[in-house]
């Protein structure tokens, strides 16, 4: 897994990584330095994650994206030069990404991720999927979990964003806690007056812990038809759905026409709607075709909610404005949280967020929530 | 159907105002780089950025607009150049300057629609706070340290200003603790830094290193009339002989302390070191293994050697600089850091403390705040989102937002809280600010009033002071040289006494403060003045309850506050990190901060140590 040969930190690395080594320690930095990461999707969110991981000092980062640079994406992403229109997004991002930290091996891959064989993913310690379809995410997650590869997903829709992580059934990590200094009569180690037990902030101890994660597939199969879930559903406001359920669509939505299925989980709305849009149109809602797209979005919303027996007022009329494109500051927030989760998982240090993070840029609230088996 | 025109995710009106307004970003470091990127990508077109600092290699783990080849260059300038590469249409003005320069007056600030701080020290934050109040421009304030961060909005008349809440005051260690009875490593480190200044730098009466015979605990009534020679003069007389210095500091002075036996009745007595004895011991060749070289802890013999070598090097540097030269301590200057490491460790050894590695001592002596890219990225994202609310005219939607390391019991990692209204008796933003200060009019110099009280404590940059004595006597003028003759006089020399009132103006900050003087003869030891109403060492504890005004849509907002003594529920405003390293300017750092961060908990306590 993580290569053990290079356990010596060079002077250059020590100087450059000084401020973060002082935070997460040398061991964590070494683990990062032995990790290879795959990043799929180089839009706004992808660029943020790339920056964060490259600066953190991973061994290698592969940028995978089959799309081309459009005029709009020049404005949305800080790694792509303005002259790069028509080029592949990953390729165009490569140079600036590499400049962020020459000590990281940054590569660009222009293939469609759907066409990658299973064994492609096995060369990485962590895989991060941004802007991907549900099916792909489920497939990659399932494959990676088998091989103890950490999986992360994330997306940004206007003012909202989310991330999901699957660190496997047994993710081991450490937490550093301050050591309580017990007084010894003769051997006072921190000073002649150490008579009472002191928490010395400079002396710490590492506590080993384990966390267990479920797959994305299972996380999405939450059964909301039981009474407990239903009552929690009632208590949660619409914003919760908009915010929290960006990924929690359910299989039936693909069989949207057959709305009689009983085994279905209660669908979530906006994200459900968005992902349905993505499935139908093969792209995301686009500002240029705003009017037409907005109409379609509202139509889908009505259909979905009607299938649920819920009022279409549950999703406010202007929800459409939240669905268009990525907002830079939202990418920064979600990319920051997501980037740090990858760092934590690779360095095996500090409790990971389990298993979703939802960000509402309108309210400035960021919530960690768990969906999966109890 | 409502027609909504969008530009990206923003309504057209908002998008339009983005492209026309001017904004100011103060600071181009950790938060600043992320902020500039966000600001430009969001669509702001007219941006000005200011930073006095230059790029250092330790910045490169997070200040992503800079590369190794830029080390030594101006942060503001390089930031601008890099940003232009991915957004050539942005109109950016970069200033390699201090925001406290009088050129940046109220008129300057009035040019902007809003100001965003990306600072790392309280002095500058206080100043920008006042300028924005004076210009009545919204200010977005922020700070990060390690995994934690915070953003808030300051709008005159609507919200608290930056100085409405008392911040933890400077923690100064009493002189006798530093000089006689250190009990923690930090005391020894402070002592070592004082020693550096006494030997090689600017000598300061507040930074004595020799045993303190006036220690109330020592009960020494008469010190035998020992002739007081300045440490530097004495060192010079020995030619900075490392062995002589060593024996004085680590043997003779310790032996003297031992004669003050009352000090050691309840404390473990210090053990003097002898140079010759420790020469006999070989320096243990530490097995470096896979650790950082700096993280090793050498033995006493090793630090004896290090002390000797660094004294020689520093002496050489001093001589090289010429007559009357002084060195300024800098954590990134290897011999200076070596010296403090060695001296502090030797003192720790003497006082039975576990010695520390250079790595750890550098953190404490250099007030290093650990920092990573992701925290800054999140905070900078939140800053821009608040900016958009302001631009849309939705200031009431603005919040203070805390970034935690772990979610709180309500699952929140990012916690928005309602902004508080201004404090009625804030000595900065109240309509007629007033304070009361207790001091001894016979013992307080006019210079001390200016520097320690008005500038340091009350954050003024260029105060003008008039005595309200019916004659309008001018005590202090901000014009250089005008009232210099007053500096060495006592306040009482100007008939200032109990009940006197001083009108203090800082014209740059457009700030007037009325100071009531209370004469007091028995202040605590080492305390020169006291501000009435300031609880000693008072630290604000802000609970993270959502507050009554936050419309989070949750009907059961009557849920009780989650604050408890639990670590994850409270959080200090992160408002002071180490003062920006000033490499080329005529400013002098005034305040430094000890690394009071306990990175293992959610909460951050930052205490200042004046040195």
mmCIF file of N, CA and C in Angstrom, chain A residues 7 12 14-16 19-20 22-24 26 30 48 51-52 55 75 78 82 96 99-100 158-159 176 178 188-193 195 202 204 290-291 298 321 324-325 327-329 332-333 336 340 344 350-351 353 359 362-369, chain B residues 1 3-4 6 8-10 34 37-38 41-42 58 60-62 64 67-68 85-86 88 147 183 266-268 290-292 295 351-354 359 362-363 368 370-374 377-378 381 385 388-389 401 405-406 411-414 416 599-600:
data_model
loop_
_atom_site.group_PDB
_atom_site.id
_atom_site.type_symbol
_atom_site.label_atom_id
_atom_site.label_comp_id
_atom_site.label_asym_id
_atom_site.label_seq_id
_atom_site.Cartn_x
_atom_site.Cartn_y
_atom_site.Cartn_z
ATOM 1 N N UNK A 7 11.282 6.953 3.938
ATOM 2 C CA UNK A 7 10.778 7.467 5.201
ATOM 3 C C UNK A 7 11.599 8.629 5.724
ATOM 4 N N UNK A 12 14.338 20.060 2.071
ATOM 5 C CA UNK A 12 13.429 20.878 1.267
ATOM 6 C C UNK A 12 11.989 20.664 1.722
ATOM 7 N N UNK A 14 11.037 19.471 4.621
ATOM 8 C CA UNK A 14 10.880 19.942 6.002
ATOM 9 C C UNK A 14 10.621 21.444 6.016
ATOM 10 N N UNK A 15 11.320 22.161 5.155
ATOM 11 C CA UNK A 15 11.149 23.620 5.130
ATOM 12 C C UNK A 15 9.789 23.994 4.555
ATOM 13 N N UNK A 16 9.422 23.336 3.454
ATOM 14 C CA UNK A 16 8.172 23.706 2.801
ATOM 15 C C UNK A 16 6.966 23.272 3.609
ATOM 16 N N UNK A 19 4.868 24.271 8.384
ATOM 17 C CA UNK A 19 3.670 24.714 9.103
ATOM 18 C C UNK A 19 2.621 23.631 9.224
ATOM 19 N N UNK A 20 2.615 22.664 8.293
ATOM 20 C CA UNK A 20 1.618 21.606 8.418
ATOM 21 C C UNK A 20 2.160 20.442 9.226
ATOM 22 N N UNK A 22 3.865 20.884 11.777
ATOM 23 C CA UNK A 22 3.615 21.332 13.150
ATOM 24 C C UNK A 22 2.179 21.091 13.563
ATOM 25 N N UNK A 23 1.305 20.870 12.607
ATOM 26 C CA UNK A 23 -0.092 20.629 12.946
ATOM 27 C C UNK A 23 -0.398 19.145 13.023
ATOM 28 N N UNK A 24 -0.066 18.414 11.939
ATOM 29 C CA UNK A 24 -0.440 16.999 11.924
ATOM 30 C C UNK A 24 0.717 16.025 12.135
ATOM 31 N N UNK A 26 4.904 14.532 11.791
ATOM 32 C CA UNK A 26 5.764 14.014 10.738
ATOM 33 C C UNK A 26 5.240 12.707 10.157
ATOM 34 N N UNK A 30 4.528 11.830 6.223
ATOM 35 C CA UNK A 30 5.163 10.731 5.485
ATOM 36 C C UNK A 30 4.128 9.861 4.794
ATOM 37 N N UNK A 48 -10.173 22.855 -6.891
ATOM 38 C CA UNK A 48 -9.915 23.122 -5.473
ATOM 39 C C UNK A 48 -9.313 21.897 -4.798
ATOM 40 N N UNK A 51 -5.703 21.409 -5.897
ATOM 41 C CA UNK A 51 -4.807 22.346 -5.203
ATOM 42 C C UNK A 51 -4.522 21.869 -3.791
ATOM 43 N N UNK A 52 -5.584 21.515 -3.065
ATOM 44 C CA UNK A 52 -5.408 21.148 -1.663
ATOM 45 C C UNK A 52 -4.545 19.902 -1.493
ATOM 46 N N UNK A 55 -0.819 20.707 -2.535
ATOM 47 C CA UNK A 55 -0.131 21.480 -1.497
ATOM 48 C C UNK A 55 0.170 20.611 -0.280
ATOM 49 N N UNK A 75 -13.413 30.841 -16.824
ATOM 50 C CA UNK A 75 -13.671 31.767 -15.719
ATOM 51 C C UNK A 75 -13.830 31.017 -14.407
ATOM 52 N N UNK A 78 -9.123 28.087 -11.671
ATOM 53 C CA UNK A 78 -7.904 28.905 -11.652
ATOM 54 C C UNK A 78 -6.670 28.171 -12.172
ATOM 55 N N UNK A 82 -6.286 31.105 -19.793
ATOM 56 C CA UNK A 82 -7.362 31.630 -20.634
ATOM 57 C C UNK A 82 -7.191 31.272 -22.099
ATOM 58 N N UNK A 96 -0.246 24.335 -14.373
ATOM 59 C CA UNK A 96 -0.411 25.158 -13.160
ATOM 60 C C UNK A 96 -0.483 24.283 -11.920
ATOM 61 N N UNK A 99 2.951 23.370 -10.877
ATOM 62 C CA UNK A 99 3.681 24.498 -10.266
ATOM 63 C C UNK A 99 3.337 24.667 -8.798
ATOM 64 N N UNK A 100 2.152 24.204 -8.426
ATOM 65 C CA UNK A 100 1.749 24.363 -7.027
ATOM 66 C C UNK A 100 2.734 23.673 -6.098
ATOM 67 N N UNK A 158 -24.590 25.380 -7.703
ATOM 68 C CA UNK A 158 -24.873 26.747 -7.283
ATOM 69 C C UNK A 158 -24.387 26.999 -5.869
ATOM 70 N N UNK A 159 -25.289 27.363 -4.995
ATOM 71 C CA UNK A 159 -24.930 27.700 -3.621
ATOM 72 C C UNK A 159 -24.771 26.473 -2.728
ATOM 73 N N UNK A 176 -4.657 12.449 18.521
ATOM 74 C CA UNK A 176 -3.652 12.907 19.464
ATOM 75 C C UNK A 176 -4.353 13.649 20.587
ATOM 76 N N UNK A 178 -4.005 15.381 24.600
ATOM 77 C CA UNK A 178 -3.017 15.854 25.573
ATOM 78 C C UNK A 178 -2.845 14.814 26.678
ATOM 79 N N UNK A 188 9.933 15.339 39.061
ATOM 80 C CA UNK A 188 9.028 16.304 38.421
ATOM 81 C C UNK A 188 9.562 16.605 37.029
ATOM 82 N N UNK A 189 8.816 16.228 36.035
ATOM 83 C CA UNK A 189 9.391 16.412 34.701
ATOM 84 C C UNK A 189 9.154 17.776 34.087
ATOM 85 N N UNK A 190 8.136 18.485 34.530
ATOM 86 C CA UNK A 190 7.950 19.755 33.837
ATOM 87 C C UNK A 190 8.196 20.963 34.698
ATOM 88 N N UNK A 191 8.912 20.782 35.728
ATOM 89 C CA UNK A 191 9.210 21.982 36.509
ATOM 90 C C UNK A 191 9.134 21.662 37.982
ATOM 91 N N UNK A 192 9.790 22.461 38.744
ATOM 92 C CA UNK A 192 9.845 22.209 40.186
ATOM 93 C C UNK A 192 8.501 22.378 40.880
ATOM 94 N N UNK A 193 7.542 22.977 40.201
ATOM 95 C CA UNK A 193 6.269 23.175 40.885
ATOM 96 C C UNK A 193 5.180 22.249 40.410
ATOM 97 N N UNK A 195 3.153 20.045 41.056
ATOM 98 C CA UNK A 195 2.658 19.262 42.178
ATOM 99 C C UNK A 195 1.286 18.668 41.897
ATOM 100 N N UNK A 202 2.055 20.341 25.566
ATOM 101 C CA UNK A 202 3.110 19.887 24.671
ATOM 102 C C UNK A 202 3.346 18.395 24.760
ATOM 103 N N UNK A 204 1.745 14.753 24.545
ATOM 104 C CA UNK A 204 0.517 14.153 24.055
ATOM 105 C C UNK A 204 0.673 12.657 23.938
ATOM 106 N N UNK A 290 -31.011 28.831 -19.905
ATOM 107 C CA UNK A 290 -31.681 28.966 -18.620
ATOM 108 C C UNK A 290 -33.178 28.768 -18.691
ATOM 109 N N UNK A 291 -33.820 29.512 -19.586
ATOM 110 C CA UNK A 291 -35.288 29.456 -19.621
ATOM 111 C C UNK A 291 -35.787 28.027 -19.841
ATOM 112 N N UNK A 298 -38.394 22.458 -13.437
ATOM 113 C CA UNK A 298 -39.627 22.576 -12.646
ATOM 114 C C UNK A 298 -40.589 21.448 -12.984
ATOM 115 N N UNK A 321 -32.681 28.564 -9.376
ATOM 116 C CA UNK A 321 -31.491 29.413 -9.420
ATOM 117 C C UNK A 321 -30.336 28.780 -8.656
ATOM 118 N N UNK A 324 -27.716 26.137 -11.075
ATOM 119 C CA UNK A 324 -26.889 26.446 -12.226
ATOM 120 C C UNK A 324 -25.440 26.677 -11.870
ATOM 121 N N UNK A 325 -24.643 25.927 -12.480
ATOM 122 C CA UNK A 325 -23.184 26.063 -12.451
ATOM 123 C C UNK A 325 -22.616 26.025 -11.040
ATOM 124 N N UNK A 327 -20.418 27.723 -8.033
ATOM 125 C CA UNK A 327 -19.979 29.023 -7.553
ATOM 126 C C UNK A 327 -18.599 28.860 -6.938
ATOM 127 N N UNK A 328 -17.707 29.741 -7.303
ATOM 128 C CA UNK A 328 -16.321 29.621 -6.820
ATOM 129 C C UNK A 328 -16.210 29.507 -5.297
ATOM 130 N N UNK A 329 -16.863 30.362 -4.537
ATOM 131 C CA UNK A 329 -16.693 30.249 -3.093
ATOM 132 C C UNK A 329 -17.255 28.943 -2.525
ATOM 133 N N UNK A 332 -14.808 26.350 -3.108
ATOM 134 C CA UNK A 332 -13.700 26.503 -2.160
ATOM 135 C C UNK A 332 -14.039 25.846 -0.828
ATOM 136 N N UNK A 333 -15.268 26.051 -0.362
ATOM 137 C CA UNK A 333 -15.649 25.476 0.928
ATOM 138 C C UNK A 333 -15.719 23.955 0.841
ATOM 139 N N UNK A 336 -12.408 22.441 0.245
ATOM 140 C CA UNK A 336 -11.567 22.496 1.435
ATOM 141 C C UNK A 336 -11.891 21.352 2.380
ATOM 142 N N UNK A 340 -9.497 18.077 2.968
ATOM 143 C CA UNK A 340 -9.002 17.730 4.297
ATOM 144 C C UNK A 340 -9.408 16.311 4.687
ATOM 145 N N UNK A 344 -6.854 13.462 5.854
ATOM 146 C CA UNK A 344 -7.037 12.717 7.110
ATOM 147 C C UNK A 344 -7.012 11.220 6.864
ATOM 148 N N UNK A 350 -6.820 11.633 12.933
ATOM 149 C CA UNK A 350 -8.015 12.420 13.251
ATOM 150 C C UNK A 350 -9.289 11.777 12.714
ATOM 151 N N UNK A 351 -10.332 11.955 13.470
ATOM 152 C CA UNK A 351 -11.597 11.300 13.164
ATOM 153 C C UNK A 351 -12.169 11.803 11.845
ATOM 154 N N UNK A 353 -15.013 12.534 8.962
ATOM 155 C CA UNK A 353 -16.446 12.856 8.976
ATOM 156 C C UNK A 353 -17.192 11.674 8.366
ATOM 157 N N UNK A 359 -23.245 21.362 2.464
ATOM 158 C CA UNK A 359 -22.985 22.781 2.661
ATOM 159 C C UNK A 359 -24.067 23.611 1.999
ATOM 160 N N UNK A 362 -26.073 29.606 1.127
ATOM 161 C CA UNK A 362 -26.961 30.723 1.433
ATOM 162 C C UNK A 362 -26.937 30.990 2.929
ATOM 163 N N UNK A 363 -26.914 29.903 3.693
ATOM 164 C CA UNK A 363 -26.978 30.037 5.142
ATOM 165 C C UNK A 363 -25.608 29.979 5.806
ATOM 166 N N UNK A 364 -24.637 29.504 5.064
ATOM 167 C CA UNK A 364 -23.320 29.364 5.690
ATOM 168 C C UNK A 364 -23.248 28.196 6.647
ATOM 169 N N UNK A 365 -24.172 27.255 6.513
ATOM 170 C CA UNK A 365 -24.127 26.128 7.444
ATOM 171 C C UNK A 365 -23.552 24.894 6.763
ATOM 172 N N UNK A 366 -22.761 24.171 7.514
ATOM 173 C CA UNK A 366 -22.137 22.949 7.000
ATOM 174 C C UNK A 366 -22.383 21.838 7.991
ATOM 175 N N UNK A 367 -22.993 20.765 7.527
ATOM 176 C CA UNK A 367 -23.453 19.706 8.423
ATOM 177 C C UNK A 367 -22.842 18.373 8.035
ATOM 178 N N UNK A 368 -22.450 17.612 9.042
ATOM 179 C CA UNK A 368 -21.979 16.243 8.802
ATOM 180 C C UNK A 368 -23.098 15.304 9.204
ATOM 181 N N UNK A 369 -23.490 14.442 8.300
ATOM 182 C CA UNK A 369 -24.597 13.545 8.611
ATOM 183 C C UNK A 369 -24.300 12.146 8.121
ATOM 184 N N UNK B 1 -44.847 33.837 -14.908
ATOM 185 C CA UNK B 1 -43.602 33.255 -14.385
ATOM 186 C C UNK B 1 -42.552 34.346 -14.262
ATOM 187 N N UNK B 3 -39.236 36.036 -14.547
ATOM 188 C CA UNK B 3 -38.051 35.803 -15.367
ATOM 189 C C UNK B 3 -36.824 36.144 -14.549
ATOM 190 N N UNK B 4 -36.045 35.181 -14.426
ATOM 191 C CA UNK B 4 -34.847 35.366 -13.612
ATOM 192 C C UNK B 4 -33.658 35.305 -14.547
ATOM 193 N N UNK B 6 -29.838 35.042 -15.127
ATOM 194 C CA UNK B 6 -28.698 34.587 -14.343
ATOM 195 C C UNK B 6 -27.381 34.783 -15.059
ATOM 196 N N UNK B 8 -24.170 32.787 -14.460
ATOM 197 C CA UNK B 8 -23.697 31.705 -13.599
ATOM 198 C C UNK B 8 -24.792 31.435 -12.585
ATOM 199 N N UNK B 9 -24.476 31.499 -11.326
ATOM 200 C CA UNK B 9 -25.481 31.249 -10.307
ATOM 201 C C UNK B 9 -26.041 32.525 -9.716
ATOM 202 N N UNK B 10 -25.635 33.651 -10.238
ATOM 203 C CA UNK B 10 -26.005 34.910 -9.592
ATOM 204 C C UNK B 10 -27.042 35.666 -10.389
ATOM 205 N N UNK B 34 -6.121 32.661 -1.027
ATOM 206 C CA UNK B 34 -7.384 31.975 -1.312
ATOM 207 C C UNK B 34 -8.475 32.996 -1.611
ATOM 208 N N UNK B 37 -8.223 34.625 -5.101
ATOM 209 C CA UNK B 37 -8.682 33.669 -6.110
ATOM 210 C C UNK B 37 -10.201 33.643 -6.146
ATOM 211 N N UNK B 38 -10.833 33.530 -4.993
ATOM 212 C CA UNK B 38 -12.295 33.462 -4.946
ATOM 213 C C UNK B 38 -12.928 34.749 -5.447
ATOM 214 N N UNK B 41 -12.630 34.865 -9.265
ATOM 215 C CA UNK B 41 -13.453 33.864 -9.948
ATOM 216 C C UNK B 41 -14.939 34.145 -9.777
ATOM 217 N N UNK B 42 -15.297 34.818 -8.696
ATOM 218 C CA UNK B 42 -16.703 35.130 -8.470
ATOM 219 C C UNK B 42 -17.172 36.263 -9.364
ATOM 220 N N UNK B 58 8.388 28.853 3.949
ATOM 221 C CA UNK B 58 7.388 28.202 4.803
ATOM 222 C C UNK B 58 5.963 28.615 4.442
ATOM 223 N N UNK B 60 4.858 28.320 1.390
ATOM 224 C CA UNK B 60 4.475 27.636 0.166
ATOM 225 C C UNK B 60 3.551 26.437 0.355
ATOM 226 N N UNK B 61 3.348 26.019 1.591
ATOM 227 C CA UNK B 61 2.437 24.881 1.772
ATOM 228 C C UNK B 61 0.982 25.297 1.658
ATOM 229 N N UNK B 62 0.732 26.618 1.599
ATOM 230 C CA UNK B 62 -0.663 27.037 1.546
ATOM 231 C C UNK B 62 -0.890 28.313 0.736
ATOM 232 N N UNK B 64 -0.818 29.522 -2.227
ATOM 233 C CA UNK B 64 -0.599 28.808 -3.479
ATOM 234 C C UNK B 64 -0.334 29.711 -4.673
ATOM 235 N N UNK B 67 5.362 30.573 -5.803
ATOM 236 C CA UNK B 67 6.217 29.407 -6.018
ATOM 237 C C UNK B 67 7.589 29.672 -5.421
ATOM 238 N N UNK B 68 8.385 28.605 -5.416
ATOM 239 C CA UNK B 68 9.706 28.718 -4.800
ATOM 240 C C UNK B 68 10.519 29.867 -5.403
ATOM 241 N N UNK B 85 -2.807 35.832 -14.422
ATOM 242 C CA UNK B 85 -2.601 34.751 -15.376
ATOM 243 C C UNK B 85 -3.867 33.951 -15.612
ATOM 244 N N UNK B 86 -4.671 33.791 -14.614
ATOM 245 C CA UNK B 86 -5.901 33.056 -14.901
ATOM 246 C C UNK B 86 -7.100 33.975 -15.047
ATOM 247 N N UNK B 88 -6.983 37.590 -16.770
ATOM 248 C CA UNK B 88 -6.289 38.785 -17.258
ATOM 249 C C UNK B 88 -7.156 40.037 -17.278
ATOM 250 N N UNK B 147 -6.767 23.935 12.330
ATOM 251 C CA UNK B 147 -7.994 23.444 11.700
ATOM 252 C C UNK B 147 -9.183 24.378 11.909
ATOM 253 N N UNK B 183 9.084 28.001 36.103
ATOM 254 C CA UNK B 183 8.521 26.688 36.405
ATOM 255 C C UNK B 183 8.026 25.982 35.148
ATOM 256 N N UNK B 266 9.698 25.833 49.049
ATOM 257 C CA UNK B 266 8.651 24.980 48.515
ATOM 258 C C UNK B 266 8.881 24.593 47.062
ATOM 259 N N UNK B 267 9.988 25.015 46.551
ATOM 260 C CA UNK B 267 10.261 24.698 45.154
ATOM 261 C C UNK B 267 11.559 23.904 45.093
ATOM 262 N N UNK B 268 11.679 23.151 44.029
ATOM 263 C CA UNK B 268 12.941 22.442 43.840
ATOM 264 C C UNK B 268 14.004 23.461 43.460
ATOM 265 N N UNK B 290 14.587 8.454 11.201
ATOM 266 C CA UNK B 290 13.721 9.022 10.177
ATOM 267 C C UNK B 290 13.032 10.296 10.647
ATOM 268 N N UNK B 291 13.510 10.842 11.757
ATOM 269 C CA UNK B 291 12.854 12.048 12.240
ATOM 270 C C UNK B 291 13.484 13.286 11.657
ATOM 271 N N UNK B 292 12.904 14.396 11.937
ATOM 272 C CA UNK B 292 13.485 15.658 11.518
ATOM 273 C C UNK B 292 14.667 15.942 12.436
ATOM 274 N N UNK B 295 13.966 17.895 15.425
ATOM 275 C CA UNK B 295 13.104 17.356 16.464
ATOM 276 C C UNK B 295 13.864 16.541 17.505
ATOM 277 N N UNK B 351 16.677 24.065 36.007
ATOM 278 C CA UNK B 351 15.462 24.115 36.818
ATOM 279 C C UNK B 351 14.638 22.833 36.721
ATOM 280 N N UNK B 352 15.320 21.736 36.376
ATOM 281 C CA UNK B 352 14.698 20.402 36.403
ATOM 282 C C UNK B 352 13.508 20.241 35.487
ATOM 283 N N UNK B 353 13.570 20.836 34.336
ATOM 284 C CA UNK B 353 12.500 20.612 33.355
ATOM 285 C C UNK B 353 13.053 19.767 32.215
ATOM 286 N N UNK B 354 12.165 19.021 31.583
ATOM 287 C CA UNK B 354 12.579 18.256 30.405
ATOM 288 C C UNK B 354 12.969 19.211 29.299
ATOM 289 N N UNK B 359 12.865 22.265 17.263
ATOM 290 C CA UNK B 359 11.581 22.351 16.571
ATOM 291 C C UNK B 359 10.510 22.921 17.504
ATOM 292 N N UNK B 362 11.314 26.503 18.637
ATOM 293 C CA UNK B 362 11.056 27.469 17.570
ATOM 294 C C UNK B 362 9.572 27.837 17.536
ATOM 295 N N UNK B 363 8.724 26.850 17.744
ATOM 296 C CA UNK B 363 7.284 27.108 17.801
ATOM 297 C C UNK B 363 6.961 28.124 18.875
ATOM 298 N N UNK B 368 4.891 30.429 16.376
ATOM 299 C CA UNK B 368 4.434 29.873 15.105
ATOM 300 C C UNK B 368 3.054 29.270 15.272
ATOM 301 N N UNK B 370 0.586 26.798 13.519
ATOM 302 C CA UNK B 370 0.529 25.824 12.420
ATOM 303 C C UNK B 370 -0.580 26.213 11.448
ATOM 304 N N UNK B 371 -0.344 25.964 10.166
ATOM 305 C CA UNK B 371 -1.321 26.416 9.180
ATOM 306 C C UNK B 371 -1.359 25.500 7.981
ATOM 307 N N UNK B 372 -2.556 25.306 7.448
ATOM 308 C CA UNK B 372 -2.729 24.458 6.271
ATOM 309 C C UNK B 372 -3.615 25.158 5.258
ATOM 310 N N UNK B 373 -3.578 24.650 4.038
ATOM 311 C CA UNK B 373 -4.322 25.287 2.958
ATOM 312 C C UNK B 373 -5.827 25.156 3.111
ATOM 313 N N UNK B 374 -6.301 23.981 3.530
ATOM 314 C CA UNK B 374 -7.745 23.744 3.484
ATOM 315 C C UNK B 374 -8.540 24.651 4.415
ATOM 316 N N UNK B 377 -8.854 27.842 2.784
ATOM 317 C CA UNK B 377 -9.727 27.751 1.612
ATOM 318 C C UNK B 377 -11.189 27.868 2.031
ATOM 319 N N UNK B 378 -11.544 27.169 3.093
ATOM 320 C CA UNK B 378 -12.940 27.218 3.556
ATOM 321 C C UNK B 378 -13.302 28.627 4.013
ATOM 322 N N UNK B 381 -13.721 31.060 1.247
ATOM 323 C CA UNK B 381 -14.981 30.846 0.545
ATOM 324 C C UNK B 381 -16.121 31.521 1.290
ATOM 325 N N UNK B 385 -18.880 34.622 0.272
ATOM 326 C CA UNK B 385 -20.332 34.457 0.382
ATOM 327 C C UNK B 385 -20.941 35.561 1.234
ATOM 328 N N UNK B 388 -21.097 38.670 -0.909
ATOM 329 C CA UNK B 388 -22.222 38.694 -1.847
ATOM 330 C C UNK B 388 -23.499 39.145 -1.151
ATOM 331 N N UNK B 389 -23.661 38.733 0.073
ATOM 332 C CA UNK B 389 -24.854 39.172 0.809
ATOM 333 C C UNK B 389 -24.825 40.681 0.985
ATOM 334 N N UNK B 401 -19.522 33.018 11.251
ATOM 335 C CA UNK B 401 -19.497 31.588 11.000
ATOM 336 C C UNK B 401 -18.214 30.995 11.569
ATOM 337 N N UNK B 405 -13.292 21.745 14.070
ATOM 338 C CA UNK B 405 -12.510 20.608 13.595
ATOM 339 C C UNK B 405 -13.399 19.387 13.455
ATOM 340 N N UNK B 406 -14.339 19.246 14.393
ATOM 341 C CA UNK B 406 -15.298 18.145 14.343
ATOM 342 C C UNK B 406 -16.693 18.729 14.476
ATOM 343 N N UNK B 411 -24.395 18.330 14.864
ATOM 344 C CA UNK B 411 -23.844 17.873 13.592
ATOM 345 C C UNK B 411 -23.230 18.984 12.743
ATOM 346 N N UNK B 412 -23.117 20.165 13.306
ATOM 347 C CA UNK B 412 -22.610 21.266 12.481
ATOM 348 C C UNK B 412 -21.106 21.378 12.535
ATOM 349 N N UNK B 413 -20.534 21.411 11.336
ATOM 350 C CA UNK B 413 -19.098 21.645 11.210
ATOM 351 C C UNK B 413 -18.857 23.138 10.990
ATOM 352 N N UNK B 414 -19.783 23.731 10.259
ATOM 353 C CA UNK B 414 -19.766 25.172 10.033
ATOM 354 C C UNK B 414 -20.981 25.717 10.773
ATOM 355 N N UNK B 416 -23.144 28.907 11.699
ATOM 356 C CA UNK B 416 -23.471 30.321 11.564
ATOM 357 C C UNK B 416 -24.150 30.825 12.839
ATOM 358 N N UNK B 599 -3.803 22.403 20.037
ATOM 359 C CA UNK B 599 -4.353 21.942 18.784
ATOM 360 C C UNK B 599 -5.154 20.669 18.934
ATOM 361 N N UNK B 600 -5.190 20.167 20.142
ATOM 362 C CA UNK B 600 -5.876 18.902 20.321
ATOM 363 C C UNK B 600 -7.325 19.078 20.709
#
